[in-house]
Amino acid sequence: MEHVAAETPICSAKGCRAAAVWVIAWNNPKVHTPERRKTWLACEEHREHLSSFLGMRGFLKDVVKLQDWDFSQGS
């Protein structure tokens, strides 16, 4: 298991403590306004699983490398 510094963004997958590499932007249209973007962070290993989970529900909006994400657009 890789040691991750406290300020390093961590993967959102349950029980995962790996450094995040991806931002998964999503929106639940029953709860959020169309322009709202909620975000999950994902390590390389969990990117596909988390994206698929949201995609099957019609919530997935975008998957972007963490270094390229503009955090002013998500919450």
mmCIF file of N, CA, C and O in Angstrom:
data_model
loop_
_atom_site.group_PDB
_atom_site.id
_atom_site.type_symbol
_atom_site.label_atom_id
_atom_site.label_comp_id
_atom_site.label_asym_id
_atom_site.label_seq_id
_atom_site.Cartn_x
_atom_site.Cartn_y
_atom_site.Cartn_z
ATOM 1 N N MET A 1 0.840 -1.184 0.000
ATOM 2 C CA MET A 1 0.000 0.000 0.000
ATOM 3 C C MET A 1 0.884 1.246 0.000
ATOM 4 O O MET A 1 1.835 1.341 0.753
ATOM 5 N N GLU A 2 0.531 2.165 -0.808
ATOM 6 C CA GLU A 2 1.287 3.393 -0.984
ATOM 7 C C GLU A 2 0.930 4.398 0.108
ATOM 8 O O GLU A 2 -0.227 4.579 0.447
ATOM 9 N N HIS A 3 1.948 5.053 0.667
ATOM 10 C CA HIS A 3 1.709 6.102 1.663
ATOM 11 C C HIS A 3 1.345 7.391 0.935
ATOM 12 O O HIS A 3 1.987 7.785 -0.017
ATOM 13 N N VAL A 4 0.304 8.060 1.395
ATOM 14 C CA VAL A 4 -0.165 9.286 0.767
ATOM 15 C C VAL A 4 -0.140 10.411 1.794
ATOM 16 O O VAL A 4 -0.642 10.247 2.898
ATOM 17 N N ALA A 5 0.433 11.543 1.413
ATOM 18 C CA ALA A 5 0.499 12.700 2.311
ATOM 19 C C ALA A 5 -0.898 13.242 2.590
ATOM 20 O O ALA A 5 -1.803 13.100 1.772
ATOM 21 N N ALA A 6 -1.080 13.888 3.736
ATOM 22 C CA ALA A 6 -2.391 14.388 4.158
ATOM 23 C C ALA A 6 -3.004 15.367 3.159
ATOM 24 O O ALA A 6 -4.210 15.399 2.990
ATOM 25 N N GLU A 7 -2.182 16.168 2.482
ATOM 26 C CA GLU A 7 -2.718 17.145 1.542
ATOM 27 C C GLU A 7 -2.981 16.569 0.155
ATOM 28 O O GLU A 7 -3.535 17.236 -0.701
ATOM 29 N N THR A 8 -2.605 15.331 -0.072
ATOM 30 C CA THR A 8 -2.829 14.688 -1.357
ATOM 31 C C THR A 8 -4.292 14.279 -1.494
ATOM 32 O O THR A 8 -4.829 13.616 -0.616
ATOM 33 N N PRO A 9 -4.952 14.645 -2.577
ATOM 34 C CA PRO A 9 -6.342 14.205 -2.786
ATOM 35 C C PRO A 9 -6.415 12.674 -2.840
ATOM 36 O O PRO A 9 -5.578 12.035 -3.475
ATOM 37 N N ILE A 10 -7.409 12.123 -2.172
ATOM 38 C CA ILE A 10 -7.562 10.671 -2.021
ATOM 39 C C ILE A 10 -8.747 10.164 -2.842
ATOM 40 O O ILE A 10 -9.774 10.834 -2.950
ATOM 41 N N CYS A 11 -8.627 8.973 -3.360
ATOM 42 C CA CYS A 11 -9.693 8.318 -4.126
ATOM 43 C C CYS A 11 -10.972 8.226 -3.292
ATOM 44 O O CYS A 11 -10.933 7.971 -2.093
ATOM 45 N N SER A 12 -12.109 8.417 -3.945
ATOM 46 C CA SER A 12 -13.412 8.365 -3.273
ATOM 47 C C SER A 12 -13.978 6.951 -3.120
ATOM 48 O O SER A 12 -14.992 6.773 -2.452
ATOM 49 N N ALA A 13 -13.341 5.961 -3.741
ATOM 50 C CA ALA A 13 -13.838 4.578 -3.628
ATOM 51 C C ALA A 13 -13.757 4.129 -2.170
ATOM 52 O O ALA A 13 -12.780 4.420 -1.470
ATOM 53 N N LYS A 14 -14.785 3.438 -1.724
ATOM 54 C CA LYS A 14 -14.868 3.002 -0.333
ATOM 55 C C LYS A 14 -13.634 2.182 0.060
ATOM 56 O O LYS A 14 -13.285 1.212 -0.585
ATOM 57 N N GLY A 15 -12.980 2.627 1.119
ATOM 58 C CA GLY A 15 -11.824 1.926 1.660
ATOM 59 C C GLY A 15 -10.512 2.193 0.944
ATOM 60 O O GLY A 15 -9.468 1.758 1.407
ATOM 61 N N CYS A 16 -10.533 2.908 -0.149
ATOM 62 C CA CYS A 16 -9.308 3.184 -0.902
ATOM 63 C C CYS A 16 -8.608 4.402 -0.314
ATOM 64 O O CYS A 16 -9.252 5.407 -0.010
ATOM 65 N N ARG A 17 -7.314 4.316 -0.155
ATOM 66 C CA ARG A 17 -6.522 5.430 0.369
ATOM 67 C C ARG A 17 -5.468 5.875 -0.644
ATOM 68 O O ARG A 17 -4.550 6.609 -0.312
ATOM 69 N N ALA A 18 -5.602 5.435 -1.885
ATOM 70 C CA ALA A 18 -4.632 5.785 -2.926
ATOM 71 C C ALA A 18 -4.820 7.235 -3.376
ATOM 72 O O ALA A 18 -5.900 7.803 -3.256
ATOM 73 N N ALA A 19 -3.760 7.793 -3.903
ATOM 74 C CA ALA A 19 -3.816 9.157 -4.430
ATOM 75 C C ALA A 19 -4.760 9.219 -5.625
ATOM 76 O O ALA A 19 -4.763 8.335 -6.477
ATOM 77 N N ALA A 20 -5.556 10.265 -5.665
ATOM 78 C CA ALA A 20 -6.483 10.468 -6.781
ATOM 79 C C ALA A 20 -5.718 10.972 -8.003
ATOM 80 O O ALA A 20 -4.781 11.759 -7.883
ATOM 81 N N VAL A 21 -6.160 10.495 -9.176
ATOM 82 C CA VAL A 21 -5.576 10.893 -10.445
ATOM 83 C C VAL A 21 -6.652 11.508 -11.337
ATOM 84 O O VAL A 21 -6.361 12.281 -12.231
ATOM 85 N N TRP A 22 -7.909 11.157 -11.081
ATOM 86 C CA TRP A 22 -9.045 11.550 -11.912
ATOM 87 C C TRP A 22 -10.107 12.280 -11.110
ATOM 88 O O TRP A 22 -10.296 11.999 -9.930
ATOM 89 N N VAL A 23 -10.826 13.176 -11.767
ATOM 90 C CA VAL A 23 -12.021 13.805 -11.215
ATOM 91 C C VAL A 23 -13.194 13.284 -12.038
ATOM 92 O O VAL A 23 -13.182 13.349 -13.264
ATOM 93 N N ILE A 24 -14.183 12.732 -11.350
ATOM 94 C CA ILE A 24 -15.387 12.240 -12.008
ATOM 95 C C ILE A 24 -16.512 13.204 -11.649
ATOM 96 O O ILE A 24 -16.908 13.310 -10.487
ATOM 97 N N ALA A 25 -16.978 13.932 -12.648
ATOM 98 C CA ALA A 25 -18.027 14.933 -12.438
ATOM 99 C C ALA A 25 -19.381 14.300 -12.724
ATOM 100 O O ALA A 25 -19.539 13.577 -13.704
ATOM 101 N N TRP A 26 -20.323 14.557 -11.843
ATOM 102 C CA TRP A 26 -21.649 13.954 -11.996
ATOM 103 C C TRP A 26 -22.720 14.911 -11.507
ATOM 104 O O TRP A 26 -22.451 15.919 -10.895
ATOM 105 N N ASN A 27 -23.953 14.527 -11.813
ATOM 106 C CA ASN A 27 -25.113 15.334 -11.462
ATOM 107 C C ASN A 27 -26.322 14.426 -11.399
ATOM 108 O O ASN A 27 -26.580 13.666 -12.326
ATOM 109 N N ASN A 28 -27.075 14.502 -10.309
ATOM 110 C CA ASN A 28 -28.335 13.773 -10.197
ATOM 111 C C ASN A 28 -29.437 14.753 -10.592
ATOM 112 O O ASN A 28 -29.754 15.668 -9.835
ATOM 113 N N PRO A 29 -30.037 14.580 -11.778
ATOM 114 C CA PRO A 29 -31.016 15.558 -12.260
ATOM 115 C C PRO A 29 -32.267 15.683 -11.386
ATOM 116 O O PRO A 29 -32.966 16.690 -11.463
ATOM 117 N N LYS A 30 -32.535 14.695 -10.539
ATOM 118 C CA LYS A 30 -33.693 14.785 -9.642
ATOM 119 C C LYS A 30 -33.400 15.675 -8.436
ATOM 120 O O LYS A 30 -34.320 16.116 -7.759
ATOM 121 N N VAL A 31 -32.116 15.936 -8.187
ATOM 122 C CA VAL A 31 -31.710 16.681 -7.001
ATOM 123 C C VAL A 31 -31.003 17.995 -7.335
ATOM 124 O O VAL A 31 -31.185 18.989 -6.644
ATOM 125 N N HIS A 32 -30.200 17.983 -8.405
ATOM 126 C CA HIS A 32 -29.339 19.120 -8.721
ATOM 127 C C HIS A 32 -29.812 19.883 -9.955
ATOM 128 O O HIS A 32 -30.388 19.303 -10.862
ATOM 129 N N THR A 33 -29.519 21.169 -9.981
ATOM 130 C CA THR A 33 -29.786 21.967 -11.182
ATOM 131 C C THR A 33 -28.870 21.452 -12.300
ATOM 132 O O THR A 33 -27.812 20.881 -12.018
ATOM 133 N N PRO A 34 -29.254 21.635 -13.564
ATOM 134 C CA PRO A 34 -28.488 21.072 -14.688
ATOM 135 C C PRO A 34 -27.014 21.480 -14.733
ATOM 136 O O PRO A 34 -26.168 20.685 -15.142
ATOM 137 N N GLU A 35 -26.686 22.685 -14.299
ATOM 138 C CA GLU A 35 -25.299 23.139 -14.372
ATOM 139 C C GLU A 35 -24.440 22.673 -13.195
ATOM 140 O O GLU A 35 -23.226 22.755 -13.233
ATOM 141 N N ARG A 36 -25.049 22.155 -12.150
ATOM 142 C CA ARG A 36 -24.332 21.710 -10.949
ATOM 143 C C ARG A 36 -23.484 20.488 -11.252
ATOM 144 O O ARG A 36 -23.907 19.576 -11.946
ATOM 145 N N ARG A 37 -22.267 20.472 -10.745
ATOM 146 C CA ARG A 37 -21.384 19.328 -10.888
ATOM 147 C C ARG A 37 -20.864 18.913 -9.526
ATOM 148 O O ARG A 37 -20.159 19.662 -8.858
ATOM 149 N N LYS A 38 -21.245 17.730 -9.106
ATOM 150 C CA LYS A 38 -20.679 17.116 -7.918
ATOM 151 C C LYS A 38 -19.443 16.360 -8.400
ATOM 152 O O LYS A 38 -19.348 16.012 -9.576
ATOM 153 N N THR A 39 -18.483 16.110 -7.520
ATOM 154 C CA THR A 39 -17.276 15.415 -7.954
ATOM 155 C C THR A 39 -16.896 14.295 -7.009
ATOM 156 O O THR A 39 -17.088 14.393 -5.795
ATOM 157 N N TRP A 40 -16.409 13.237 -7.600
ATOM 158 C CA TRP A 40 -15.721 12.168 -6.890
ATOM 159 C C TRP A 40 -14.314 12.156 -7.428
ATOM 160 O O TRP A 40 -14.077 12.507 -8.595
ATOM 161 N N LEU A 41 -13.370 11.756 -6.596
ATOM 162 C CA LEU A 41 -11.992 11.599 -7.026
ATOM 163 C C LEU A 41 -11.707 10.115 -7.173
ATOM 164 O O LEU A 41 -12.270 9.291 -6.446
ATOM 165 N N ALA A 42 -10.847 9.761 -8.127
ATOM 166 C CA ALA A 42 -10.554 8.348 -8.365
ATOM 167 C C ALA A 42 -9.074 8.115 -8.626
ATOM 168 O O ALA A 42 -8.425 8.919 -9.298
ATOM 169 N N CYS A 43 -8.578 7.017 -8.094
ATOM 170 C CA CYS A 43 -7.237 6.564 -8.442
ATOM 171 C C CYS A 43 -7.358 5.842 -9.795
ATOM 172 O O CYS A 43 -8.470 5.641 -10.304
ATOM 173 N N GLU A 44 -6.252 5.464 -10.349
ATOM 174 C CA GLU A 44 -6.268 4.777 -11.645
ATOM 175 C C GLU A 44 -7.092 3.484 -11.574
ATOM 176 O O GLU A 44 -7.872 3.189 -12.465
ATOM 177 N N GLU A 45 -6.939 2.745 -10.484
ATOM 178 C CA GLU A 45 -7.623 1.452 -10.327
ATOM 179 C C GLU A 45 -9.151 1.585 -10.271
ATOM 180 O O GLU A 45 -9.873 0.733 -10.765
ATOM 181 N N HIS A 46 -9.670 2.645 -9.655
ATOM 182 C CA HIS A 46 -11.113 2.773 -9.444
ATOM 183 C C HIS A 46 -11.839 3.686 -10.436
ATOM 184 O O HIS A 46 -13.047 3.834 -10.358
ATOM 185 N N ARG A 47 -11.123 4.316 -11.344
ATOM 186 C CA ARG A 47 -11.745 5.243 -12.301
ATOM 187 C C ARG A 47 -12.877 4.590 -13.078
ATOM 188 O O ARG A 47 -13.989 5.118 -13.148
ATOM 189 N N GLU A 48 -12.632 3.439 -13.648
ATOM 190 C CA GLU A 48 -13.651 2.775 -14.473
ATOM 191 C C GLU A 48 -14.854 2.344 -13.631
ATOM 192 O O GLU A 48 -16.003 2.519 -14.039
ATOM 193 N N HIS A 49 -14.615 1.792 -12.466
ATOM 194 C CA HIS A 49 -15.708 1.329 -11.601
ATOM 195 C C HIS A 49 -16.614 2.488 -11.179
ATOM 196 O O HIS A 49 -17.841 2.401 -11.297
ATOM 197 N N LEU A 50 -16.018 3.579 -10.708
ATOM 198 C CA LEU A 50 -16.819 4.717 -10.265
ATOM 199 C C LEU A 50 -17.548 5.368 -11.439
ATOM 200 O O LEU A 50 -18.710 5.750 -11.319
ATOM 201 N N SER A 51 -16.883 5.479 -12.579
ATOM 202 C CA SER A 51 -17.515 6.050 -13.777
ATOM 203 C C SER A 51 -18.685 5.189 -14.233
ATOM 204 O O SER A 51 -19.745 5.707 -14.587
ATOM 205 N N SER A 52 -18.509 3.883 -14.232
ATOM 206 C CA SER A 52 -19.582 2.967 -14.645
ATOM 207 C C SER A 52 -20.770 3.046 -13.699
ATOM 208 O O SER A 52 -21.923 3.035 -14.134
ATOM 209 N N PHE A 53 -20.495 3.107 -12.400
ATOM 210 C CA PHE A 53 -21.550 3.211 -11.393
ATOM 211 C C PHE A 53 -22.436 4.426 -11.675
ATOM 212 O O PHE A 53 -23.662 4.338 -11.699
ATOM 213 N N LEU A 54 -21.811 5.578 -11.924
ATOM 214 C CA LEU A 54 -22.560 6.800 -12.205
ATOM 215 C C LEU A 54 -23.197 6.760 -13.589
ATOM 216 O O LEU A 54 -24.318 7.230 -13.782
ATOM 217 N N GLY A 55 -22.487 6.196 -14.553
ATOM 218 C CA GLY A 55 -22.994 6.119 -15.919
ATOM 219 C C GLY A 55 -24.259 5.284 -16.029
ATOM 220 O O GLY A 55 -25.194 5.656 -16.753
ATOM 221 N N MET A 56 -24.321 4.171 -15.314
ATOM 222 C CA MET A 56 -25.506 3.306 -15.353
ATOM 223 C C MET A 56 -26.748 4.016 -14.828
ATOM 224 O O MET A 56 -27.863 3.683 -15.192
ATOM 225 N N ARG A 57 -26.547 5.013 -13.992
ATOM 226 C CA ARG A 57 -27.659 5.767 -13.409
ATOM 227 C C ARG A 57 -27.966 7.044 -14.190
ATOM 228 O O ARG A 57 -28.872 7.784 -13.846
ATOM 229 N N GLY A 58 -27.171 7.305 -15.227
ATOM 230 C CA GLY A 58 -27.367 8.505 -16.027
ATOM 231 C C GLY A 58 -26.842 9.767 -15.354
ATOM 232 O O GLY A 58 -27.226 10.873 -15.718
ATOM 233 N N PHE A 59 -25.964 9.626 -14.364
ATOM 234 C CA PHE A 59 -25.444 10.760 -13.609
ATOM 235 C C PHE A 59 -24.106 11.274 -14.125
ATOM 236 O O PHE A 59 -23.737 12.410 -13.863
ATOM 237 N N LEU A 60 -23.339 10.447 -14.820
ATOM 238 C CA LEU A 60 -21.985 10.795 -15.248
ATOM 239 C C LEU A 60 -21.992 11.941 -16.249
ATOM 240 O O LEU A 60 -22.715 11.910 -17.243
ATOM 241 N N LYS A 61 -21.170 12.954 -15.984
ATOM 242 C CA LYS A 61 -21.063 14.109 -16.878
ATOM 243 C C LYS A 61 -19.694 14.194 -17.532
ATOM 244 O O LYS A 61 -19.583 14.562 -18.693
ATOM 245 N N ASP A 62 -18.622 13.888 -16.782
ATOM 246 C CA ASP A 62 -17.283 14.042 -17.334
ATOM 247 C C ASP A 62 -16.270 13.313 -16.469
ATOM 248 O O ASP A 62 -16.483 13.134 -15.267
ATOM 249 N N VAL A 63 -15.169 12.886 -17.091
ATOM 250 C CA VAL A 63 -14.034 12.306 -16.387
ATOM 251 C C VAL A 63 -12.806 13.061 -16.881
ATOM 252 O O VAL A 63 -12.524 13.073 -18.076
ATOM 253 N N VAL A 64 -12.113 13.714 -15.941
ATOM 254 C CA VAL A 64 -11.012 14.605 -16.295
ATOM 255 C C VAL A 64 -9.820 14.307 -15.389
ATOM 256 O O VAL A 64 -9.990 14.041 -14.200
ATOM 257 N N LYS A 65 -8.623 14.373 -15.944
ATOM 258 C CA LYS A 65 -7.416 14.231 -15.125
ATOM 259 C C LYS A 65 -7.458 15.287 -14.019
ATOM 260 O O LYS A 65 -7.836 16.442 -14.258
ATOM 261 N N LEU A 66 -7.079 14.905 -12.827
ATOM 262 C CA LEU A 66 -7.092 15.803 -11.669
ATOM 263 C C LEU A 66 -6.337 17.099 -11.967
ATOM 264 O O LEU A 66 -6.821 18.180 -11.660
ATOM 265 N N GLN A 67 -5.209 16.997 -12.610
ATOM 266 C CA GLN A 67 -4.392 18.188 -12.897
ATOM 267 C C GLN A 67 -5.069 19.155 -13.863
ATOM 268 O O GLN A 67 -4.719 20.322 -13.920
ATOM 269 N N ASP A 68 -6.058 18.673 -14.631
ATOM 270 C CA ASP A 68 -6.744 19.504 -15.616
ATOM 271 C C ASP A 68 -8.102 20.030 -15.146
ATOM 272 O O ASP A 68 -8.730 20.814 -15.851
ATOM 273 N N TRP A 69 -8.569 19.586 -13.990
ATOM 274 C CA TRP A 69 -9.905 19.960 -13.507
ATOM 275 C C TRP A 69 -9.914 21.356 -12.911
ATOM 276 O O TRP A 69 -9.033 21.741 -12.131
ATOM 277 N N ASP A 70 -10.907 22.119 -13.245
ATOM 278 C CA ASP A 70 -11.109 23.450 -12.665
ATOM 279 C C ASP A 70 -12.037 23.271 -11.470
ATOM 280 O O ASP A 70 -13.242 23.105 -11.633
ATOM 281 N N PHE A 71 -11.502 23.288 -10.258
ATOM 282 C CA PHE A 71 -12.291 23.020 -9.061
ATOM 283 C C PHE A 71 -13.337 24.074 -8.774
ATOM 284 O O PHE A 71 -14.211 23.862 -7.943
ATOM 285 N N SER A 72 -13.313 25.200 -9.465
ATOM 286 C CA SER A 72 -14.345 26.207 -9.244
ATOM 287 C C SER A 72 -15.681 25.759 -9.847
ATOM 288 O O SER A 72 -16.729 26.296 -9.524
ATOM 289 N N GLN A 73 -15.679 24.718 -10.690
ATOM 290 C CA GLN A 73 -16.919 24.265 -11.307
ATOM 291 C C GLN A 73 -17.563 23.083 -10.589
ATOM 292 O O GLN A 73 -18.661 22.686 -10.913
ATOM 293 N N GLY A 74 -16.926 22.504 -9.607
ATOM 294 C CA GLY A 74 -17.492 21.360 -8.901
ATOM 295 C C GLY A 74 -17.560 21.574 -7.417
ATOM 296 O O GLY A 74 -17.034 22.532 -6.887
ATOM 297 N N SER A 75 -18.270 20.655 -6.758
ATOM 298 C CA SER A 75 -18.325 20.719 -5.287
ATOM 299 C C SER A 75 -18.314 19.338 -4.724
ATOM 300 O O SER A 75 -18.538 18.377 -5.390
#
